[in-house]
Amino acid sequence: MAEAAAPSGRREQLAAALAAVEGRIERACTAAGRRREDVHLVVVTKFFPASDVALLAGLGVTDVGESRDQEAAAKVAELRCAGGADGFAVPRVHFVGQVQSRKAGSVARYADVVHSVDREKVARALDRGAQAAGRTLDALVQVSLDADPDRGGAPAKEADELADLVAGMGHLRLRGVMAVAPLGADPDRAFADLATVAAGIRRRHPGATWVSAGMSGDLEAAIAHGATHLRVGSAILGSRPAHR
């Protein structure tokens, strides 16, 4: 169903873009002296249709990222209905956008991982939502590297305390940290700062080993500074469709 709705040639386009990004990741891992299998690709599919996700799944993509609750909930429902009939496994869903506490219950029903836990209110709302859904969510503390409130994230000096809170919740599993490099800043410096915060949290919570950092334009710098999860959208899917 979903794949049938894809435009002609879309699969080949996505396959070529995936191969190009994979080449970048492999070269960056080699340069950093890291194993390729320790870096996980999350393809950010926000604003793109379920048909693209189905094609990506058929190409071996196991993890996708979404950031708008209403769009993501509908897309995941469509994919889960289509997956059995069309024979593809629905990828793990990573919620990578800012979470509104009033929508946390909805996010908790379909997301497998939430990258953007940046304040106590959101953490508690996600925990309640996961409990109601009978689930446990993987959670990352989002760290602000530039104090820009529009981009989300807890200040670095508050990240330890927030991580402690998340780790103590019954239906959230603390996995690590996430950050977005500040606009116009040197990503090397930004991701080095994130690595320092991540190391501090790991000392308190040894299982919090994930570092979600790096996007289409700066994934090499993220890998150099220990990123375990890359959130790549436009380099694979192309320019974002017109906002609907």
Short mmCIF file of C-alpha atoms in Angstrom, two decimals:
data_model
loop_
_atom_site.label_atom_id
_atom_site.label_comp_id
_atom_site.label_asym_id
_atom_site.label_seq_id
_atom_site.Cartn_x
_atom_site.Cartn_y
_atom_site.Cartn_z
CA MET A 1 0.00 0.00 0.00
CA ALA A 2 2.53 2.62 1.11
CA GLU A 3 5.20 1.64 -1.42
CA ALA A 4 2.65 1.58 -4.23
CA ALA A 5 1.91 5.25 -3.63
CA ALA A 6 5.54 6.31 -4.07
CA PRO A 7 6.46 8.28 -7.22
CA SER A 8 8.26 6.43 -9.98
CA GLY A 9 12.00 6.37 -9.38
CA ARG A 10 11.75 7.36 -5.73
CA ARG A 11 13.22 4.09 -4.49
CA GLU A 12 16.30 4.50 -6.67
CA GLN A 13 16.68 8.12 -5.54
CA LEU A 14 16.55 7.14 -1.88
CA ALA A 15 18.92 4.22 -2.41
CA ALA A 16 21.53 6.47 -4.02
CA ALA A 17 21.25 9.08 -1.28
CA LEU A 18 21.49 6.44 1.43
CA ALA A 19 24.62 5.04 -0.18
CA ALA A 20 26.20 8.49 -0.32
CA VAL A 21 25.47 9.14 3.37
CA GLU A 22 26.71 5.68 4.29
CA GLY A 23 29.98 6.50 2.52
CA ARG A 24 30.34 9.69 4.56
CA ILE A 25 29.68 7.82 7.80
CA GLU A 26 32.19 5.10 6.97
CA ARG A 27 34.90 7.63 6.09
CA ALA A 28 34.23 9.64 9.25
CA CYS A 29 34.39 6.50 11.40
CA THR A 30 37.69 5.54 9.81
CA ALA A 31 39.11 9.02 10.41
CA ALA A 32 37.98 8.92 14.05
CA GLY A 33 39.24 5.38 14.65
CA ARG A 34 35.74 4.16 15.43
CA ARG A 35 33.78 1.09 14.37
CA ARG A 36 31.01 1.71 11.88
CA GLU A 37 28.63 -0.53 13.83
CA ASP A 38 28.85 1.80 16.83
CA VAL A 39 27.19 4.66 14.92
CA HIS A 40 23.46 4.39 14.22
CA LEU A 41 21.64 6.26 11.47
CA VAL A 42 18.23 7.74 12.23
CA VAL A 43 16.63 8.95 8.99
CA VAL A 44 14.49 12.00 9.80
CA THR A 45 11.30 11.59 7.81
CA LYS A 46 9.26 14.51 9.15
CA PHE A 47 7.17 16.18 6.44
CA PHE A 48 7.72 13.20 4.12
CA PRO A 49 4.98 10.62 3.41
CA ALA A 50 4.56 7.14 4.80
CA SER A 51 5.39 5.81 1.33
CA ASP A 52 8.95 7.12 1.74
CA VAL A 53 9.27 5.41 5.13
CA ALA A 54 8.09 2.15 3.60
CA LEU A 55 10.67 2.46 0.82
CA LEU A 56 13.41 3.24 3.35
CA ALA A 57 12.41 0.19 5.39
CA GLY A 58 12.73 -1.90 2.26
CA LEU A 59 16.23 -0.48 1.80
CA GLY A 60 17.25 -1.61 5.26
CA VAL A 61 16.60 1.51 7.34
CA THR A 62 15.68 0.46 10.88
CA ASP A 63 15.24 3.84 12.59
CA VAL A 64 13.33 6.97 11.55
CA GLY A 65 12.84 10.33 13.23
CA GLU A 66 9.71 12.46 13.53
CA SER A 67 9.10 15.79 15.25
CA ARG A 68 5.42 16.74 14.90
CA ASP A 69 3.03 14.73 17.03
CA GLN A 70 -0.07 14.89 14.85
CA GLU A 71 1.82 14.01 11.68
CA ALA A 72 3.87 11.30 13.35
CA ALA A 73 0.91 9.60 15.05
CA ALA A 74 -1.00 9.36 11.77
CA LYS A 75 2.05 8.20 9.82
CA VAL A 76 2.96 5.48 12.30
CA ALA A 77 -0.63 4.23 12.35
CA GLU A 78 -0.65 4.06 8.54
CA LEU A 79 2.67 2.23 8.48
CA ARG A 80 1.62 -0.31 11.08
CA CYS A 81 -1.52 -1.07 9.11
CA ALA A 82 0.40 -1.37 5.85
CA GLY A 83 3.45 -3.22 7.14
CA GLY A 84 1.85 -6.62 7.49
CA ALA A 85 0.19 -6.46 4.09
CA ASP A 86 3.22 -5.09 2.25
CA GLY A 87 5.78 -7.23 4.04
CA PHE A 88 8.09 -4.60 5.57
CA ALA A 89 9.08 -4.11 9.18
CA VAL A 90 8.04 -0.72 10.59
CA PRO A 91 11.23 1.08 11.72
CA ARG A 92 11.82 2.18 15.29
CA VAL A 93 10.33 5.64 15.77
CA HIS A 94 12.50 8.35 17.33
CA PHE A 95 10.74 11.54 18.38
CA VAL A 96 13.38 14.22 17.80
CA GLY A 97 11.40 17.47 18.08
CA GLN A 98 10.46 19.50 21.12
CA VAL A 99 7.80 17.75 23.19
CA GLN A 100 4.84 19.76 24.43
CA SER A 101 3.82 18.36 27.81
CA ARG A 102 0.15 18.30 26.75
CA LYS A 103 1.06 16.05 23.81
CA ALA A 104 3.44 13.79 25.71
CA GLY A 105 0.75 11.17 26.28
CA SER A 106 0.23 10.86 22.54
CA VAL A 107 3.96 10.68 21.81
CA ALA A 108 4.36 7.96 24.43
CA ARG A 109 1.90 5.73 22.58
CA TYR A 110 3.87 5.41 19.33
CA ALA A 111 7.47 6.61 19.84
CA ASP A 112 10.13 4.11 20.84
CA VAL A 113 12.74 6.75 21.70
CA VAL A 114 12.32 10.40 22.73
CA HIS A 115 15.46 12.47 22.12
CA SER A 116 14.19 15.77 23.50
CA VAL A 117 13.52 15.47 27.23
CA ASP A 118 14.59 18.94 28.33
CA ARG A 119 12.63 19.73 31.49
CA GLU A 120 10.98 18.03 34.42
CA LYS A 121 7.43 18.71 33.24
CA VAL A 122 8.04 16.89 29.96
CA ALA A 123 9.76 13.97 31.68
CA ARG A 124 6.89 13.47 34.09
CA ALA A 125 4.28 13.76 31.33
CA LEU A 126 6.08 11.18 29.18
CA ASP A 127 6.40 8.85 32.15
CA ARG A 128 2.67 9.10 32.83
CA GLY A 129 1.88 8.57 29.16
CA ALA A 130 4.14 5.54 28.91
CA GLN A 131 2.60 4.06 32.04
CA ALA A 132 -0.90 4.53 30.62
CA ALA A 133 0.18 2.85 27.38
CA GLY A 134 1.87 -0.02 29.21
CA ARG A 135 5.24 0.82 27.69
CA THR A 136 8.77 1.88 28.65
CA LEU A 137 10.36 4.58 26.49
CA ASP A 138 14.04 5.11 25.80
CA ALA A 139 14.79 8.74 26.69
CA LEU A 140 17.60 11.18 26.01
CA VAL A 141 18.21 14.42 27.88
CA GLN A 142 18.40 17.25 25.37
CA VAL A 143 21.25 19.63 26.20
CA SER A 144 21.23 23.24 25.03
CA LEU A 145 24.59 24.30 23.61
CA ASP A 146 23.60 27.91 22.92
CA ALA A 147 20.84 28.89 25.39
CA ASP A 148 18.40 29.47 22.50
CA PRO A 149 14.94 28.76 23.98
CA ASP A 150 13.41 28.23 20.53
CA ARG A 151 15.61 25.17 19.93
CA GLY A 152 14.94 23.43 23.24
CA GLY A 153 17.37 21.79 25.59
CA ALA A 154 18.30 21.97 29.24
CA PRO A 155 21.30 24.14 30.17
CA ALA A 156 24.42 22.01 30.47
CA LYS A 157 24.74 22.77 34.18
CA GLU A 158 21.24 21.32 34.77
CA ALA A 159 21.65 18.20 32.62
CA ASP A 160 22.95 15.98 35.45
CA GLU A 161 19.96 16.75 37.65
CA LEU A 162 17.51 16.11 34.82
CA ALA A 163 19.27 12.86 33.97
CA ASP A 164 18.92 11.75 37.58
CA LEU A 165 15.20 12.51 37.44
CA VAL A 166 14.68 10.56 34.21
CA ALA A 167 16.70 7.61 35.50
CA GLY A 168 14.46 7.39 38.54
CA MET A 169 11.21 7.15 36.60
CA GLY A 170 9.39 3.87 36.26
CA HIS A 171 8.52 4.05 32.55
CA LEU A 172 11.46 5.97 31.07
CA ARG A 173 14.85 4.40 30.41
CA LEU A 174 17.70 6.92 30.45
CA ARG A 175 19.85 6.29 27.37
CA GLY A 176 22.05 9.38 27.17
CA VAL A 177 22.02 12.88 25.70
CA MET A 178 21.05 14.76 22.57
CA ALA A 179 21.99 18.18 21.21
CA VAL A 180 21.79 20.33 18.10
CA ALA A 181 24.85 22.33 17.09
CA PRO A 182 24.16 26.09 17.41
CA LEU A 183 23.43 27.91 14.16
CA GLY A 184 26.58 29.44 12.71
CA ALA A 185 28.83 27.93 15.38
CA ASP A 186 31.76 25.58 14.98
CA PRO A 187 30.22 22.10 15.29
CA ASP A 188 33.53 20.66 16.50
CA ARG A 189 33.46 22.92 19.54
CA ALA A 190 29.76 22.29 20.14
CA PHE A 191 30.04 18.51 19.99
CA ALA A 192 33.17 18.54 22.15
CA ASP A 193 31.13 20.39 24.79
CA LEU A 194 28.35 17.81 24.46
CA ALA A 195 30.88 14.99 24.88
CA THR A 196 31.93 16.51 28.19
CA VAL A 197 28.33 16.64 29.43
CA ALA A 198 27.72 13.09 28.22
CA ALA A 199 30.79 11.79 30.05
CA GLY A 200 29.62 13.40 33.28
CA ILE A 201 26.21 11.75 33.02
CA ARG A 202 27.78 8.38 32.21
CA ARG A 203 29.81 8.56 35.41
CA ARG A 204 26.52 8.76 37.32
CA HIS A 205 24.56 6.45 35.02
CA PRO A 206 26.85 3.95 33.24
CA GLY A 207 24.05 2.73 30.97
CA ALA A 208 23.50 6.19 29.47
CA THR A 209 25.85 5.61 26.56
CA TRP A 210 23.94 7.20 23.67
CA VAL A 211 24.99 10.54 22.19
CA SER A 212 22.51 11.82 19.60
CA ALA A 213 24.29 14.50 17.58
CA GLY A 214 25.00 15.35 13.99
CA MET A 215 22.74 16.04 11.05
CA SER A 216 23.17 16.28 7.30
CA GLY A 217 25.68 19.13 7.41
CA ASP A 218 27.79 18.19 10.42
CA LEU A 219 27.70 14.43 10.88
CA GLU A 220 31.48 14.11 10.46
CA ALA A 221 32.15 16.43 13.41
CA ALA A 222 29.61 14.56 15.50
CA ILE A 223 31.26 11.21 14.80
CA ALA A 224 34.67 12.66 15.66
CA HIS A 225 33.32 13.60 19.10
CA GLY A 226 31.63 10.32 19.94
CA ALA A 227 28.11 10.52 18.51
CA THR A 228 26.34 7.17 18.57
CA HIS A 229 23.17 8.31 16.78
CA LEU A 230 23.01 10.62 13.75
CA ARG A 231 19.76 12.38 12.76
CA VAL A 232 19.96 12.80 8.99
CA GLY A 233 17.09 14.09 6.87
CA SER A 234 17.72 16.27 3.83
CA ALA A 235 20.88 14.46 2.70
CA ILE A 236 18.73 11.35 2.19
CA LEU A 237 15.20 12.55 1.49
CA GLY A 238 16.00 15.79 -0.31
CA SER A 239 14.55 19.24 0.25
CA ARG A 240 11.69 19.40 2.70
CA PRO A 241 8.25 19.45 1.02
CA ALA A 242 6.12 22.56 1.35
CA HIS A 243 4.67 22.80 4.87
CA ARG A 244 1.13 21.47 4.98
#
